[in-house]
Amino acid sequence: MNTTRAELRKLVTLPSLRLTALLTWTGTLLLTFAYASAESRGEPLGHDAALAPLGYTQAGFLVLGVLAAASEHQAGDQIRTTLLAMPRRLPLHAAKAVTLAAVTLPLAAVTAVTSTVPAGDTARTPAATAYLILTTLLAAAVASLVRRAVPAMVLLLSLYFIAGPLLRARSDTIAAYLPDTAALDPSRGTAATIIWTLSALTLAALTVHRRDA
Amino acid sequence: MVRLIRAELRKLLGLPTAWVGLVLGTLMAPVVVLLNAPYTRRAIAAGTLTDTPDLGLRDLGIGLIGPVILGVIVVSSEYTSTGEDAPGARQLTATLTAAPDRLRLLAAKTTALVLVVAAQAAITAAATLTLTKVLYAEHAPAPAPTRVVAAILYWVLTALLAYAIALITRNGIVPLTLLILNSTVVSVSYLLTKVTDLAAYLPDIAGAHMFIRSADFPVEIAPVTAGLVMTAWVVALLAVGAVLFHRRDA
């Protein structure tokens, strides 16, 4: 319990996370407005205005996860202090994942509502919220493997926003296996998102357990 | 100055992430052209693809992640901590000790970045256009040399845009996220053009007018004007970045 509380305080007091949250929400608002005004002009952009803005602003959640995990490895190597206070690494890793999910929950919910409610599709809010939390956890797992924020961001953004769309355009079979298909088409990609996130978290846990800090 | 530029070139090319940007940026466009060849052929045969003169040049855009990474990494590498033993130390301290004149240093950095990205863009453009020519010889006439140069200029300006934003934020994440998001299939700027026609003057939308002819843009901008608009954006942001770099504590 103490660990969770400590991790929570560390996350909540990171200024970069607050800024990311603010920018992510503002971006969603702006995009929702863009979709709504395109629709009212009679030239809708794509078929699903409820989820489409989230397809973009999930980038903010990737940033959130990466910053949360990479902050331990930035200048000063906070991870050493953390491990000194909390030497059992697997419980520590679990506590980190739980707190990150808890911190992300309100932001994910607010962002999802911002996007789904104006489009009149409230029923999808819980699924979208869950997706955004899973995406944040996946990003955090990747960042704790890579340990540096910029390379982790390059990897994740190019997978989510360049390789993903290209592969999805090529074949529906591949699309079902990509972690971000669920952002636009929850009926198909949900299992993939969950499996990707769980395997990334497991891999990160094993690595954190075995590797020198 | 030449020595400064050479030093900056070596620093840039010594970064592993820079090579990720170089390889990704250079290979992405040709590989996508190759992979899409069967679909494109079918579309041409069926007559659904009407903008064949833009074929090669349009696919170039997919490689823009390369210049973005390079532009960001030039700055962000200076600000990352050098290592566990000296957590407060960053490469910038050493750089400024060796080259105390900050504006000269910035000029050298900019030149190094422009050289690398221009070379990368030229190679990528040559590869992509040759491939397009081989694949659809009779359908895709070679674009005019000025348009190819404009495409290379677009790459360089995009790299400088990323570089300028990174100079202002002193952090790689903001420009990376912004610009990679914007290089997606349906870019955020393109969405904004649906809200207001003014968004057509955002750097990436205006810049694309330099070399793409047939596209769904709300406002038609002449190629030269488009180049000037994008250059104005880059110059303005670079000026802010330079002032901040000059005045701020390292």
CSV table of N, CA, C and O in Angstrom, one decimal, chain B residues 163-240:
chain,number,residue,atom,x,y,z
B,163,TYR,N,13.2,21.0,-35.9
B,163,TYR,CA,14.4,21.6,-35.2
B,163,TYR,C,14.0,22.8,-34.4
B,163,TYR,O,14.4,23.0,-33.2
B,164,ALA,N,13.3,23.7,-35.1
B,164,ALA,CA,12.9,25.0,-34.4
B,164,ALA,C,12.0,24.8,-33.2
B,164,ALA,O,12.2,25.4,-32.1
B,165,ILE,N,11.0,23.9,-33.4
B,165,ILE,CA,10.1,23.6,-32.2
B,165,ILE,C,10.9,23.0,-31.1
B,165,ILE,O,10.7,23.3,-29.9
B,166,ALA,N,11.9,22.1,-31.4
B,166,ALA,CA,12.7,21.5,-30.4
B,166,ALA,C,13.5,22.5,-29.7
B,166,ALA,O,13.7,22.4,-28.5
B,167,LEU,N,14.0,23.5,-30.4
B,167,LEU,CA,14.8,24.5,-29.8
B,167,LEU,C,14.0,25.3,-28.8
B,167,LEU,O,14.5,25.7,-27.8
B,168,ILE,N,12.7,25.6,-29.2
B,168,ILE,CA,11.9,26.4,-28.3
B,168,ILE,C,11.5,25.5,-27.1
B,168,ILE,O,11.6,26.0,-25.9
B,169,THR,N,11.1,24.3,-27.3
B,169,THR,CA,10.6,23.5,-26.1
B,169,THR,C,11.8,22.8,-25.4
B,169,THR,O,11.6,22.3,-24.3
B,170,ARG,N,13.0,22.7,-26.0
B,170,ARG,CA,14.1,22.0,-25.4
B,170,ARG,C,13.8,20.6,-25.0
B,170,ARG,O,14.2,20.1,-24.0
B,171,ASN,N,13.0,20.0,-25.8
B,171,ASN,CA,12.5,18.7,-25.5
B,171,ASN,C,12.0,18.1,-26.8
B,171,ASN,O,11.4,18.7,-27.6
B,172,GLY,N,12.4,16.8,-26.9
B,172,GLY,CA,12.1,16.2,-28.2
B,172,GLY,C,10.7,15.7,-28.4
B,172,GLY,O,10.2,15.5,-29.5
B,173,ILE,N,10.0,15.5,-27.3
B,173,ILE,CA,8.7,14.8,-27.4
B,173,ILE,C,7.6,15.6,-28.1
B,173,ILE,O,6.9,15.1,-28.9
B,174,VAL,N,7.6,17.0,-27.7
B,174,VAL,CA,6.6,17.8,-28.3
B,174,VAL,C,6.6,17.8,-29.8
B,174,VAL,O,5.6,17.5,-30.5
B,175,PRO,N,7.8,18.2,-30.4
B,175,PRO,CA,7.8,18.3,-31.9
B,175,PRO,C,7.6,16.9,-32.5
B,175,PRO,O,6.9,16.8,-33.5
B,176,LEU,N,8.1,15.8,-31.9
B,176,LEU,CA,8.0,14.5,-32.5
B,176,LEU,C,6.5,14.1,-32.6
B,176,LEU,O,6.0,13.7,-33.6
B,177,THR,N,5.8,14.3,-31.4
B,177,THR,CA,4.4,13.9,-31.4
B,177,THR,C,3.6,14.8,-32.4
B,177,THR,O,2.8,14.2,-33.2
B,178,LEU,N,3.8,16.1,-32.3
B,178,LEU,CA,3.1,17.0,-33.2
B,178,LEU,C,3.3,16.6,-34.7
B,178,LEU,O,2.3,16.5,-35.4
B,179,LEU,N,4.5,16.5,-35.1
B,179,LEU,CA,4.8,16.3,-36.5
B,179,LEU,C,4.6,14.9,-37.0
B,179,LEU,O,4.2,14.7,-38.2
B,180,ILE,N,4.8,13.9,-36.2
B,180,ILE,CA,4.5,12.5,-36.7
B,180,ILE,C,3.0,12.4,-36.8
B,180,ILE,O,2.5,11.8,-37.8
B,181,LEU,N,2.2,12.9,-35.8
B,181,LEU,CA,0.8,12.9,-35.9
B,181,LEU,C,0.3,13.5,-37.2
B,181,LEU,O,-0.6,13.1,-37.8
B,182,ASN,N,1.0,14.6,-37.6
B,182,ASN,CA,0.6,15.3,-38.7
B,182,ASN,C,1.1,14.7,-40.0
B,182,ASN,O,0.7,15.2,-41.1
B,183,SER,N,1.9,13.7,-40.0
B,183,SER,CA,2.3,13.0,-41.2
B,183,SER,C,1.5,11.8,-41.5
B,183,SER,O,1.8,11.0,-42.3
B,184,THR,N,0.4,11.6,-40.7
B,184,THR,CA,-0.4,10.4,-40.9
B,184,THR,C,-1.2,10.6,-42.1
B,184,THR,O,-1.2,11.6,-42.8
B,185,VAL,N,-1.9,9.5,-42.5
B,185,VAL,CA,-2.7,9.5,-43.7
B,185,VAL,C,-3.6,10.7,-43.8
B,185,VAL,O,-3.6,11.4,-44.8
B,186,VAL,N,-4.4,10.9,-42.8
B,186,VAL,CA,-5.3,12.1,-42.8
B,186,VAL,C,-4.7,13.0,-41.7
B,186,VAL,O,-4.9,12.7,-40.5
B,187,SER,N,-4.0,14.0,-42.1
B,187,SER,CA,-3.3,14.8,-41.0
B,187,SER,C,-4.2,15.7,-40.3
B,187,SER,O,-5.3,16.0,-40.7
B,188,VAL,N,-3.7,16.1,-39.1
B,188,VAL,CA,-4.5,16.9,-38.2
B,188,VAL,C,-4.7,18.3,-38.9
B,188,VAL,O,-5.8,18.8,-38.9
B,189,SER,N,-3.7,18.8,-39.6
B,189,SER,CA,-3.8,20.1,-40.3
B,189,SER,C,-4.9,20.0,-41.4
B,189,SER,O,-5.7,20.9,-41.6
B,190,TYR,N,-5.0,18.8,-42.0
B,190,TYR,CA,-6.0,18.6,-43.1
B,190,TYR,C,-7.4,18.7,-42.5
B,190,TYR,O,-8.3,19.3,-43.0
B,191,LEU,N,-7.5,18.1,-41.2
B,191,LEU,CA,-8.8,18.2,-40.6
B,191,LEU,C,-9.2,19.6,-40.3
B,191,LEU,O,-10.3,20.0,-40.4
B,192,LEU,N,-8.1,20.4,-39.9
B,192,LEU,CA,-8.4,21.8,-39.5
B,192,LEU,C,-8.9,22.6,-40.7
B,192,LEU,O,-9.6,23.5,-40.6
B,193,THR,N,-8.4,22.2,-41.9
B,193,THR,CA,-8.8,22.9,-43.1
B,193,THR,C,-10.4,22.8,-43.3
B,193,THR,O,-11.0,23.6,-44.0
B,194,LYS,N,-10.9,21.8,-42.7
B,194,LYS,CA,-12.4,21.6,-42.7
B,194,LYS,C,-13.1,22.6,-41.8
B,194,LYS,O,-14.3,22.9,-42.0
B,195,VAL,N,-12.4,23.1,-40.8
B,195,VAL,CA,-13.0,24.0,-39.9
B,195,VAL,C,-12.8,25.4,-40.4
B,195,VAL,O,-13.8,26.2,-40.4
B,196,THR,N,-11.6,25.8,-40.8
B,196,THR,CA,-11.4,27.1,-41.4
B,196,THR,C,-10.5,27.1,-42.5
B,196,THR,O,-9.5,26.3,-42.5
B,197,ASP,N,-10.7,27.9,-43.5
B,197,ASP,CA,-9.9,27.9,-44.7
B,197,ASP,C,-8.5,28.4,-44.4
B,197,ASP,O,-7.5,28.2,-45.1
B,198,LEU,N,-8.4,29.2,-43.3
B,198,LEU,CA,-7.1,29.7,-42.9
B,198,LEU,C,-6.1,28.6,-42.6
B,198,LEU,O,-4.9,28.8,-42.8
B,199,ALA,N,-6.5,27.4,-42.2
B,199,ALA,CA,-5.7,26.3,-41.9
B,199,ALA,C,-4.9,25.9,-43.2
B,199,ALA,O,-3.9,25.2,-43.1
B,200,ALA,N,-5.3,26.3,-44.4
B,200,ALA,CA,-4.6,26.0,-45.6
B,200,ALA,C,-3.2,26.6,-45.5
B,200,ALA,O,-2.3,26.2,-46.3
B,201,TYR,N,-3.0,27.6,-44.7
B,201,TYR,CA,-1.7,28.3,-44.6
B,201,TYR,C,-0.9,27.7,-43.5
B,201,TYR,O,0.2,28.3,-43.2
B,202,LEU,N,-1.3,26.6,-42.9
B,202,LEU,CA,-0.4,25.9,-41.9
B,202,LEU,C,0.8,25.4,-42.7
B,202,LEU,O,0.7,25.1,-43.9
B,203,PRO,N,2.0,25.3,-42.1
B,203,PRO,CA,3.2,25.0,-42.9
B,203,PRO,C,3.1,23.7,-43.7
B,203,PRO,O,3.5,23.7,-44.9
B,204,ASP,N,2.6,22.6,-43.1
B,204,ASP,CA,2.6,21.4,-43.9
B,204,ASP,C,1.7,21.4,-45.1
B,204,ASP,O,2.0,20.9,-46.1
B,205,ILE,N,0.5,22.0,-44.9
B,205,ILE,CA,-0.5,22.0,-46.0
B,205,ILE,C,0.0,22.9,-47.1
B,205,ILE,O,0.0,22.6,-48.2
B,206,ALA,N,0.4,24.1,-46.7
B,206,ALA,CA,0.9,25.1,-47.7
B,206,ALA,C,2.1,24.5,-48.4
B,206,ALA,O,2.2,24.5,-49.6
B,207,GLY,N,3.0,23.9,-47.6
B,207,GLY,CA,4.3,23.3,-48.2
B,207,GLY,C,4.0,22.2,-49.3
B,207,GLY,O,4.7,22.2,-50.3
B,208,ALA,N,2.9,21.4,-49.0
B,208,ALA,CA,2.6,20.4,-50.0
B,208,ALA,C,2.2,20.9,-51.4
B,208,ALA,O,2.4,20.3,-52.4
B,209,HIS,N,1.7,22.2,-51.4
B,209,HIS,CA,1.4,22.8,-52.6
B,209,HIS,C,2.6,23.0,-53.5
B,209,HIS,O,2.4,23.3,-54.7
B,210,MET,N,3.7,23.0,-52.9
B,210,MET,CA,5.0,23.3,-53.7
B,210,MET,C,5.1,22.2,-54.8
B,210,MET,O,5.6,22.5,-55.9
B,211,PHE,N,4.8,21.0,-54.5
B,211,PHE,CA,5.1,19.9,-55.5
B,211,PHE,C,3.9,19.0,-55.8
B,211,PHE,O,4.0,18.2,-56.7
B,212,ILE,N,2.8,19.1,-55.1
B,212,ILE,CA,1.7,18.3,-55.5
B,212,ILE,C,0.6,19.2,-56.2
B,212,ILE,O,0.3,20.2,-55.7
B,213,ARG,N,0.2,18.7,-57.3
B,213,ARG,CA,-0.8,19.5,-58.1
B,213,ARG,C,-2.2,19.2,-57.8
B,213,ARG,O,-3.0,20.0,-57.5
B,214,SER,N,-2.5,17.9,-57.9
B,214,SER,CA,-3.9,17.5,-57.8
B,214,SER,C,-4.2,17.0,-56.4
B,214,SER,O,-3.8,15.9,-56.1
B,215,ALA,N,-4.8,17.8,-55.6
B,215,ALA,CA,-5.1,17.3,-54.2
B,215,ALA,C,-6.4,18.1,-53.8
B,215,ALA,O,-6.8,19.1,-54.3
B,216,ASP,N,-6.9,17.5,-52.7
B,216,ASP,CA,-8.2,18.0,-52.2
B,216,ASP,C,-7.9,19.1,-51.2
B,216,ASP,O,-8.0,18.9,-50.0
B,217,PHE,N,-7.6,20.3,-51.6
B,217,PHE,CA,-7.3,21.4,-50.7
B,217,PHE,C,-8.3,22.5,-50.9
B,217,PHE,O,-8.8,22.7,-52.1
B,218,PRO,N,-8.7,23.1,-49.8
B,218,PRO,CA,-9.8,24.1,-50.0
B,218,PRO,C,-9.3,25.4,-50.7
B,218,PRO,O,-10.1,26.0,-51.4
B,219,VAL,N,-8.1,25.8,-50.5
B,219,VAL,CA,-7.6,27.0,-51.1
B,219,VAL,C,-6.4,26.6,-52.0
B,219,VAL,O,-5.5,25.9,-51.6
B,220,GLU,N,-6.4,27.1,-53.3
B,220,GLU,CA,-5.3,26.8,-54.2
B,220,GLU,C,-4.2,27.8,-53.9
B,220,GLU,O,-4.5,29.0,-54.0
B,221,ILE,N,-3.0,27.4,-53.7
B,221,ILE,CA,-1.9,28.3,-53.5
B,221,ILE,C,-0.9,28.0,-54.6
B,221,ILE,O,-0.6,26.8,-54.8
B,222,ALA,N,-0.4,29.0,-55.2
B,222,ALA,CA,0.6,28.8,-56.3
B,222,ALA,C,1.9,28.2,-55.6
B,222,ALA,O,2.2,28.5,-54.5
B,223,PRO,N,2.7,27.4,-56.4
B,223,PRO,CA,3.8,26.7,-55.8
B,223,PRO,C,4.8,27.7,-55.1
B,223,PRO,O,5.3,27.4,-54.0
B,224,VAL,N,5.1,28.8,-55.8
B,224,VAL,CA,6.1,29.7,-55.2
B,224,VAL,C,5.6,30.3,-53.9
B,224,VAL,O,6.2,30.4,-52.9
B,225,THR,N,4.3,30.8,-53.9
B,225,THR,CA,3.7,31.3,-52.7
B,225,THR,C,3.7,30.3,-51.6
B,225,THR,O,4.0,30.6,-50.5
B,226,ALA,N,3.4,29.0,-52.0
B,226,ALA,CA,3.4,28.0,-51.0
B,226,ALA,C,4.8,27.8,-50.3
B,226,ALA,O,4.9,27.8,-49.1
B,227,GLY,N,5.8,27.9,-51.2
B,227,GLY,CA,7.2,27.8,-50.6
B,227,GLY,C,7.5,28.9,-49.7
B,227,GLY,O,8.0,28.7,-48.6
B,228,LEU,N,7.0,30.1,-50.1
B,228,LEU,CA,7.3,31.3,-49.3
B,228,LEU,C,6.5,31.2,-47.9
B,228,LEU,O,7.1,31.5,-46.9
B,229,VAL,N,5.3,30.7,-48.0
B,229,VAL,CA,4.5,30.6,-46.7
B,229,VAL,C,5.2,29.6,-45.8
B,229,VAL,O,5.4,29.9,-44.6
B,230,MET,N,5.6,28.5,-46.3
B,230,MET,CA,6.3,27.5,-45.4
B,230,MET,C,7.6,28.0,-44.9
B,230,MET,O,7.9,27.9,-43.7
B,231,THR,N,8.4,28.7,-45.8
B,231,THR,CA,9.6,29.3,-45.3
B,231,THR,C,9.4,30.3,-44.3
B,231,THR,O,10.1,30.4,-43.3
B,232,ALA,N,8.3,31.1,-44.4
B,232,ALA,CA,8.1,32.2,-43.4
B,232,ALA,C,7.8,31.5,-42.1
B,232,ALA,O,8.3,32.0,-41.0
B,233,TRP,N,7.0,30.4,-42.0
B,233,TRP,CA,6.8,29.7,-40.8
B,233,TRP,C,8.1,29.3,-40.2
B,233,TRP,O,8.4,29.5,-39.0
B,234,VAL,N,8.9,28.6,-41.0
B,234,VAL,CA,10.2,28.1,-40.5
B,234,VAL,C,11.1,29.2,-40.0
B,234,VAL,O,11.7,29.1,-38.9
B,235,VAL,N,11.2,30.3,-40.7
B,235,VAL,CA,12.1,31.4,-40.3
B,235,VAL,C,11.6,32.0,-39.0
B,235,VAL,O,12.4,32.2,-38.1
B,236,ALA,N,10.3,32.2,-38.9
B,236,ALA,CA,9.7,32.8,-37.7
B,236,ALA,C,10.0,31.9,-36.5
B,236,ALA,O,10.5,32.4,-35.5
B,237,LEU,N,9.8,30.6,-36.6
B,237,LEU,CA,10.0,29.7,-35.5
B,237,LEU,C,11.5,29.6,-35.1
B,237,LEU,O,11.9,29.6,-34.0
B,238,LEU,N,12.3,29.6,-36.2
B,238,LEU,CA,13.7,29.5,-36.0
B,238,LEU,C,14.2,30.8,-35.3
B,238,LEU,O,15.1,30.7,-34.4
B,239,ALA,N,13.7,31.9,-35.7
B,239,ALA,CA,14.1,33.2,-35.0
B,239,ALA,C,13.8,33.1,-33.5
B,239,ALA,O,14.6,33.5,-32.7
B,240,VAL,N,12.6,32.7,-33.2
B,240,VAL,CA,12.2,32.6,-31.8
B,240,VAL,C,13.2,31.6,-31.1
B,240,VAL,O,13.7,31.9,-30.0
